[in-house]
Amino acid sequence: MAGLTLEHVGKKYPNGYEGVKDFNLDIADKEFIIFVGPSGCGKSTTLRMIAGLEDITSGTLKIDGKVVNDVEPKDRDIAMVFQNYALYPHMTVYDNMAFPLKLRKVDAAEIDRIVHETARILDLEKLLDRKPSALSGGQRQRVAMGRAIARQPKVFLMDEPLSNLDAKLRVQMRAEISKLHDRLGATIIYVTHDQTEAMTLGTRIVVMKDGVMQQVDTPSKLYSEPCNLFVAGFIGSPQMNFIDATVGEAAGKIVLNFGGNTVTVPDSKAEALKPYVGKVVVAGIRPEDVVEENEYAEGRNLSEAIDAAVTVYELLGSEAMIYGDVDGGAISAHISAANPARTGSRIKVAFDMDKLHVFDKDTELAIVH
Ligand code: ADP
């Protein structure tokens, strides 16, 4: 297995469009790295440059310390799994997995050993004689993975490998890929537009937008300390609430004013906001950190109460989401299913100020978490 280094990697397409700009990343051996971001942000382009399917127009790509910019795809020791898992329809599962090894002239006994070992890892042993047409979507995807694993590459690249599967199967395969990563101890680079997939699979996540890397961090760090408004809004579902607020000072404390509401900022976050007194900032608070009056709890650093009018109620099972209007903005909150708040209710909510994020309105960068 292997580590990768991308230094100032960029891609300018022949029409002049810059699909990826100044991408810098060190990927350690055995990492599970996710590239995530909205469609068109440059995820696949970056992955394809690593695979060698797309020229790198600036910068350097190293695998195991060796520059591979001009190395042919087949010589990079990388296996790629795509969303269209294109198995050979006339071949059995066994032959589908054996084919890349035959091409590399591996001897028959060794091929047989590798295919059986791979089938065991992926729970495909009973399906080795079947043709792809006699397999379910999930089984076909496992065979496609098997074909990649059988090649024993240094690095696995996966481009939205689950996006053609239905929701239930996707969750199942997600867990399998996670187990597979543990078992193989492989370096995996995985592209998805789905932030849930990114959060559950990755050891580190690269969030991209418009060809530019926004933040690289562990899932929990991305969630608790997003570096800018884009990352804060992209990671987390339902998404973080954003409210324009004016920073003020009252009785020696820093406060945020929006509409007729005032919330006092805890001392731990006040210092960073002092230069913003008199200016408008964006306050960010996740739905689970907006607490309805019936659920006020010890141990939460709650703000002053804010009146809200519930406009939408969604029961999710043991929990519910409410969406409502407050003076100066709109707010969503996670509440318990036992909470009596419903559409049309007038309620009070408070923010858990320890979980408050504040962003600069002009630069969109985080000021404080
Ligand atoms: P993602 O995988 O994040 O959806 P891509 O990496 O496929 O995005 O594409 C990044 C950007 O580069 C997009 O805006 C896309 O339209 C553009 N792009 C992709 N291929 C080409 C090409 N051959 N010529 C010009 N622009 C391209």
Coordinates of C-alpha atoms and ligand atoms in Angstrom, one line a residue:
M1 CA 0.0 0.0 0.0
A2 CA 1.1 3.6 -0.4
G3 CA 0.9 7.2 0.4
L4 CA 0.2 10.0 -2.1
T5 CA 1.2 13.6 -2.3
L6 CA -0.4 16.3 -4.4
E7 CA 1.5 19.5 -4.6
H8 CA -0.1 22.6 -6.3
V9 CA -2.0 20.2 -8.6
G10 CA -4.2 22.0 -11.1
K11 CA -6.3 21.1 -14.2
K12 CA -6.9 23.5 -17.0
Y13 CA -9.1 22.0 -19.7
P14 CA -8.3 22.7 -23.3
N15 CA -11.2 25.2 -23.5
G16 CA -9.4 27.2 -20.7
Y17 CA -11.7 26.2 -17.9
E18 CA -9.9 25.5 -14.6
G19 CA -11.6 22.4 -13.2
V20 CA -9.1 22.1 -10.2
K21 CA -7.0 24.9 -8.7
D22 CA -3.9 24.6 -6.5
F23 CA -4.8 21.3 -4.8
N24 CA -2.4 20.4 -2.0
L25 CA -2.8 17.2 0.0
D26 CA -0.7 14.6 1.8
I27 CA -2.5 11.2 2.0
A28 CA -0.9 8.8 4.4
D29 CA -0.7 5.0 3.8
K30 CA -4.0 3.3 4.7
E31 CA -6.1 6.5 4.9
F32 CA -9.7 6.6 3.7
I33 CA -9.9 10.0 2.1
I34 CA -13.2 11.4 0.8
F35 CA -13.5 14.1 -1.8
V36 CA -16.9 15.7 -1.3
G37 CA -18.7 18.7 -2.8
P38 CA -21.5 19.7 -5.1
S39 CA -21.6 18.6 -8.7
G40 CA -19.0 20.2 -10.9
C41 CA -16.6 21.1 -8.0
G42 CA -13.7 19.1 -9.4
K43 CA -13.9 15.9 -7.4
S44 CA -13.8 13.5 -10.4
T45 CA -11.2 15.6 -12.2
T46 CA -8.9 15.3 -9.2
L47 CA -9.5 11.6 -9.0
R48 CA -8.9 11.1 -12.7
M49 CA -5.7 13.0 -12.5
I50 CA -4.5 10.6 -9.7
A51 CA -5.6 7.6 -11.9
G52 CA -3.7 9.1 -14.9
L53 CA -6.9 9.2 -17.0
E54 CA -6.6 13.0 -17.2
D55 CA -3.4 15.0 -17.7
I56 CA -2.1 17.1 -14.7
T57 CA -1.6 20.6 -16.2
S58 CA 0.2 22.0 -13.2
G59 CA 1.8 20.7 -10.0
T60 CA 3.2 17.4 -9.0
L61 CA 1.6 14.0 -8.0
K62 CA 3.7 11.6 -6.1
I63 CA 2.9 8.0 -5.1
D64 CA 5.2 6.6 -2.5
G65 CA 7.5 9.6 -2.9
K66 CA 7.9 9.1 -6.7
V67 CA 6.7 11.7 -9.2
V68 CA 4.1 9.9 -11.4
N69 CA 2.8 12.8 -13.5
D70 CA 4.0 11.1 -16.7
V71 CA 3.5 7.5 -15.6
E72 CA 0.9 5.6 -17.6
P73 CA -2.3 4.7 -15.8
K74 CA -1.6 0.9 -15.9
D75 CA 1.8 1.5 -14.3
R76 CA 0.6 3.5 -11.4
D77 CA -0.6 0.5 -9.4
I78 CA -4.0 2.0 -8.8
A79 CA -7.4 0.3 -9.2
M80 CA -10.5 2.3 -9.9
V81 CA -14.2 1.5 -9.1
F82 CA -16.8 3.5 -10.9
Q83 CA -20.5 4.0 -10.4
N84 CA -21.1 2.1 -13.6
Y85 CA -19.5 -1.1 -12.6
A86 CA -19.3 -2.4 -16.2
L87 CA -18.8 -6.1 -15.6
Y88 CA -18.3 -8.3 -18.6
P89 CA -21.8 -9.7 -19.1
H90 CA -20.7 -12.9 -20.8
M91 CA -18.2 -13.9 -18.1
T92 CA -18.9 -15.5 -14.7
V93 CA -18.2 -13.7 -11.5
Y94 CA -15.0 -15.8 -11.3
D95 CA -13.8 -14.8 -14.7
N96 CA -14.7 -11.1 -14.2
M97 CA -12.4 -11.1 -11.2
A98 CA -9.7 -13.2 -12.8
F99 CA -9.6 -11.3 -16.1
P100 CA -7.3 -8.4 -15.1
L101 CA -4.9 -10.9 -13.6
K102 CA -4.9 -13.0 -16.8
L103 CA -4.1 -9.8 -18.7
R104 CA -1.1 -9.4 -16.4
K105 CA 0.0 -13.0 -17.1
V106 CA -0.3 -14.1 -13.5
D107 CA -0.1 -17.9 -13.4
A108 CA -3.4 -19.9 -13.2
A109 CA -2.8 -21.3 -9.7
E110 CA -2.0 -17.9 -8.3
I111 CA -5.1 -16.4 -10.0
D112 CA -7.3 -19.1 -8.5
R113 CA -5.9 -18.4 -5.0
I114 CA -6.4 -14.6 -5.3
V115 CA -9.9 -14.9 -6.7
H116 CA -11.0 -17.3 -3.9
E117 CA -9.4 -15.2 -1.3
T118 CA -11.1 -12.0 -2.7
A119 CA -14.5 -13.8 -2.9
R120 CA -14.2 -14.9 0.7
I121 CA -13.5 -11.3 1.8
L122 CA -16.5 -10.0 -0.1
D123 CA -18.8 -12.9 0.6
L124 CA -19.1 -13.9 -3.1
E125 CA -17.9 -17.5 -2.8
K126 CA -21.3 -19.0 -3.6
L127 CA -21.8 -16.7 -6.6
L128 CA -18.6 -17.4 -8.5
D129 CA -20.3 -19.4 -11.3
R130 CA -23.0 -16.9 -11.9
K131 CA -23.2 -14.4 -14.7
P132 CA -23.7 -10.7 -13.8
S133 CA -27.3 -10.8 -15.1
A134 CA -28.2 -13.3 -12.3
L135 CA -26.9 -11.0 -9.6
S136 CA -28.6 -8.2 -7.6
G137 CA -27.3 -4.6 -7.8
G138 CA -25.4 -4.9 -4.6
Q139 CA -23.8 -8.2 -5.6
R140 CA -22.7 -6.7 -8.9
Q141 CA -21.1 -3.8 -7.1
R142 CA -19.3 -6.3 -4.8
V143 CA -17.9 -8.1 -7.9
A144 CA -16.7 -4.8 -9.3
M145 CA -15.0 -4.2 -5.9
G146 CA -13.6 -7.7 -6.1
R147 CA -12.1 -7.1 -9.5
A148 CA -10.3 -4.0 -8.1
I149 CA -9.2 -5.9 -4.9
A150 CA -7.9 -8.9 -6.9
R151 CA -5.4 -6.7 -8.6
Q152 CA -3.9 -5.9 -5.2
P153 CA -3.2 -2.3 -6.1
K154 CA -1.4 0.2 -3.9
V155 CA -4.3 2.6 -4.0
F156 CA -8.1 2.3 -4.6
L157 CA -9.9 5.1 -6.3
M158 CA -13.7 5.0 -6.1
D159 CA -15.9 7.4 -8.0
E160 CA -19.4 7.5 -6.5
P161 CA -19.4 3.7 -6.4
L162 CA -22.8 3.5 -4.6
S163 CA -24.8 6.1 -6.5
N164 CA -26.6 3.6 -8.7
L165 CA -27.9 1.6 -5.7
D166 CA -31.2 2.1 -3.9
A167 CA -31.1 3.8 -0.5
K168 CA -31.2 0.6 1.6
L169 CA -28.5 -1.1 -0.4
R170 CA -26.4 2.0 -0.3
V171 CA -26.4 2.0 3.5
Q172 CA -25.5 -1.8 3.5
M173 CA -22.6 -1.3 1.0
R174 CA -21.4 1.7 2.9
A175 CA -20.9 -0.5 6.0
E176 CA -19.2 -3.2 3.8
I177 CA -16.8 -0.7 2.3
S178 CA -15.9 0.5 5.8
K179 CA -15.2 -3.1 6.9
L180 CA -13.3 -3.7 3.7
H181 CA -11.0 -0.8 4.4
D182 CA -10.3 -2.1 7.9
R183 CA -9.6 -5.6 6.5
L184 CA -7.5 -4.6 3.5
G185 CA -5.6 -1.9 5.3
A186 CA -5.7 -0.1 1.9
T187 CA -5.3 3.5 0.9
I188 CA -8.7 4.5 -0.5
I189 CA -9.7 7.8 -2.2
Y190 CA -13.4 8.0 -2.6
V191 CA -15.5 10.6 -4.4
T192 CA -19.1 11.4 -3.4
H193 CA -21.5 14.4 -3.5
D194 CA -23.3 12.9 -0.5
Q195 CA -22.2 14.4 2.8
T196 CA -23.7 11.6 4.8
E197 CA -21.6 9.0 2.9
A198 CA -18.5 11.3 3.4
M199 CA -19.1 11.6 7.1
T200 CA -19.7 7.9 7.8
L201 CA -16.8 6.6 5.6
G202 CA -13.9 8.9 5.7
T203 CA -11.0 9.1 8.1
R204 CA -10.4 12.5 6.5
I205 CA -12.7 14.5 4.2
V206 CA -11.7 17.1 1.6
V207 CA -14.5 19.5 0.9
M208 CA -14.3 21.1 -2.5
K209 CA -16.2 24.0 -4.2
D210 CA -15.6 25.5 -7.7
G211 CA -12.3 23.6 -8.1
V212 CA -10.9 24.9 -4.8
M213 CA -10.3 22.8 -1.7
Q214 CA -12.1 24.4 1.2
Q215 CA -11.2 22.3 4.2
V216 CA -9.5 19.0 5.0
D217 CA -10.4 17.5 8.3
T218 CA -11.8 14.5 10.2
P219 CA -15.6 14.2 10.0
S220 CA -16.0 15.4 13.6
K221 CA -13.8 18.4 13.2
L222 CA -15.6 19.4 9.9
Y223 CA -18.8 19.2 11.8
S224 CA -17.8 21.1 14.9
E225 CA -15.3 23.6 13.3
P226 CA -16.3 24.3 9.7
C227 CA -13.8 26.9 8.3
N228 CA -16.3 28.9 6.3
L229 CA -20.0 29.4 5.5
F230 CA -19.9 27.0 2.6
V231 CA -18.5 24.0 4.6
A232 CA -20.9 24.9 7.5
G233 CA -23.9 24.7 5.2
F234 CA -22.7 21.7 3.2
I235 CA -21.8 19.4 6.1
G236 CA -24.8 18.4 8.3
S237 CA -28.4 17.6 7.5
P238 CA -30.7 19.4 8.0
Q239 CA -28.3 22.2 7.4
M240 CA -27.1 24.7 9.9
N241 CA -29.2 27.8 10.6
F242 CA -27.7 31.1 9.4
I243 CA -29.0 34.4 10.8
D244 CA -27.6 37.9 10.0
A245 CA -26.9 39.6 13.3
T246 CA -25.3 42.8 14.4
V247 CA -22.5 42.6 17.0
G248 CA -23.1 44.8 20.0
E249 CA -21.9 45.5 23.5
A250 CA -24.2 45.5 26.5
A251 CA -23.2 45.6 30.2
G252 CA -19.6 44.6 29.4
K253 CA -20.7 41.6 27.3
I254 CA -20.6 41.0 23.6
V255 CA -24.1 40.4 22.2
L256 CA -25.7 39.5 18.9
N257 CA -28.8 41.5 17.8
F258 CA -31.2 40.3 15.2
G259 CA -34.7 41.7 14.8
G260 CA -35.8 42.5 18.3
N261 CA -33.8 39.6 19.7
T262 CA -30.6 39.8 21.7
V263 CA -28.4 36.9 22.7
T264 CA -25.3 37.2 24.9
V265 CA -22.1 35.6 23.6
P266 CA -20.2 33.6 26.2
D267 CA -16.8 35.0 27.3
S268 CA -15.0 32.2 25.5
K269 CA -16.2 33.5 22.2
A270 CA -16.4 37.2 22.9
E271 CA -12.8 38.3 22.3
A272 CA -12.8 37.2 18.7
L273 CA -16.0 39.2 18.1
K274 CA -14.8 42.5 19.6
P275 CA -13.4 43.9 16.4
Y276 CA -16.8 43.3 14.8
V277 CA -18.8 45.5 17.2
G278 CA -21.3 47.6 15.1
K279 CA -20.9 45.2 12.1
V280 CA -23.2 42.6 10.7
V281 CA -22.0 39.0 10.9
V282 CA -23.6 35.6 10.2
A283 CA -24.5 33.6 13.2
G284 CA -24.7 29.8 12.6
I285 CA -26.4 27.3 14.9
R286 CA -27.2 23.7 14.1
P287 CA -30.8 22.5 14.5
E288 CA -29.9 20.2 17.4
D289 CA -28.4 23.2 19.2
V290 CA -31.7 25.2 19.0
V291 CA -33.5 24.0 22.1
E292 CA -37.3 24.3 22.6
E293 CA -38.5 25.6 25.9
N294 CA -39.9 22.2 27.0
E295 CA -36.5 20.6 26.4
Y296 CA -34.3 23.1 28.2
A297 CA -31.6 21.0 30.0
E298 CA -28.9 21.3 32.6
G299 CA -25.5 21.4 31.2
R300 CA -26.4 23.4 28.1
N301 CA -25.2 27.0 27.9
L302 CA -28.6 28.4 26.8
S303 CA -29.1 31.9 25.4
E304 CA -32.0 34.3 26.2
A305 CA -35.3 32.9 24.9
I306 CA -36.4 33.7 21.4
D307 CA -40.1 33.7 20.3
A308 CA -40.7 31.5 17.3
A309 CA -43.8 30.7 15.1
V310 CA -43.7 27.1 13.8
T311 CA -44.5 27.0 10.1
V312 CA -43.6 23.4 9.4
Y313 CA -43.6 20.2 11.6
E314 CA -42.0 17.0 10.4
L315 CA -42.1 13.8 12.4
L316 CA -39.0 11.7 11.9
G317 CA -39.7 8.9 14.3
S318 CA -38.4 9.4 17.8
E319 CA -37.5 13.0 16.9
A320 CA -39.1 15.7 14.9
M321 CA -38.0 18.8 13.0
I322 CA -39.7 22.1 13.3
Y323 CA -39.1 25.1 10.9
G324 CA -40.3 28.5 12.1
D325 CA -39.9 32.2 11.9
V326 CA -38.2 34.4 14.5
D327 CA -37.9 38.1 14.5
G328 CA -35.0 38.8 12.2
G329 CA -34.7 35.4 10.6
A330 CA -35.9 31.8 10.2
I331 CA -34.9 28.8 12.3
S332 CA -35.1 25.0 12.3
A333 CA -34.8 22.9 15.4
H334 CA -34.6 19.2 16.3
I335 CA -37.2 18.4 19.0
S336 CA -38.4 15.3 20.6
A337 CA -41.4 13.5 19.2
A338 CA -43.0 13.9 22.6
N339 CA -42.8 17.7 22.3
P340 CA -46.3 19.2 21.8
A341 CA -45.1 21.9 19.4
R342 CA -46.9 21.7 16.0
T343 CA -47.4 23.8 12.9
G344 CA -49.0 27.1 14.1
S345 CA -47.6 26.8 17.6
R346 CA -46.0 29.8 19.1
I347 CA -43.0 28.6 21.1
K348 CA -39.8 29.8 22.7
V349 CA -36.4 28.5 21.8
A350 CA -32.9 29.2 23.0
F351 CA -29.5 28.6 21.4
D352 CA -26.8 26.5 23.0
M353 CA -24.2 29.2 22.9
D354 CA -21.3 26.8 23.3
K355 CA -22.2 25.5 19.9
L356 CA -22.6 28.9 18.2
H357 CA -20.6 29.6 15.1
V358 CA -20.0 33.1 13.8
F359 CA -18.9 34.0 10.3
D360 CA -17.5 37.1 8.6
K361 CA -20.2 38.3 6.2
D362 CA -17.8 39.6 3.6
T363 CA -15.1 36.9 3.6
E364 CA -17.5 34.1 4.7
L365 CA -14.7 32.7 6.9
A366 CA -15.4 31.5 10.4
I367 CA -14.6 34.0 13.2
V368 CA -15.3 31.7 16.1
H369 CA -16.8 28.3 16.9
Ligands
ADP1 P1 -17.4 16.7 -10.0 O1 -16.8 15.4 -10.1 O2 -17.1 17.4 -8.8 O3 -18.9 16.7 -10.3 P2 -15.8 17.3 -12.3 O4 -14.4 17.1 -11.8 O5 -16.4 16.3 -13.2 O6 -16.8 17.7 -11.1 O7 -15.8 18.7 -13.2 C1 -15.2 19.9 -12.7 C2 -15.5 21.0 -13.6 O8 -14.8 20.8 -14.8 C3 -17.0 21.1 -14.1 O9 -17.4 22.4 -14.1 C4 -17.0 20.4 -15.4 O10 -18.0 21.0 -16.2 C5 -15.6 20.8 -16.0 N1 -15.1 19.8 -17.0 C6 -15.1 18.5 -16.8 N2 -14.6 17.9 -17.9 C7 -14.3 18.9 -18.8 C8 -13.7 19.0 -20.1 N3 -13.4 17.9 -20.8 N4 -13.6 20.2 -20.7 C9 -14.0 21.4 -20.0 N5 -14.5 21.4 -18.8 C10 -14.7 20.2 -18.2

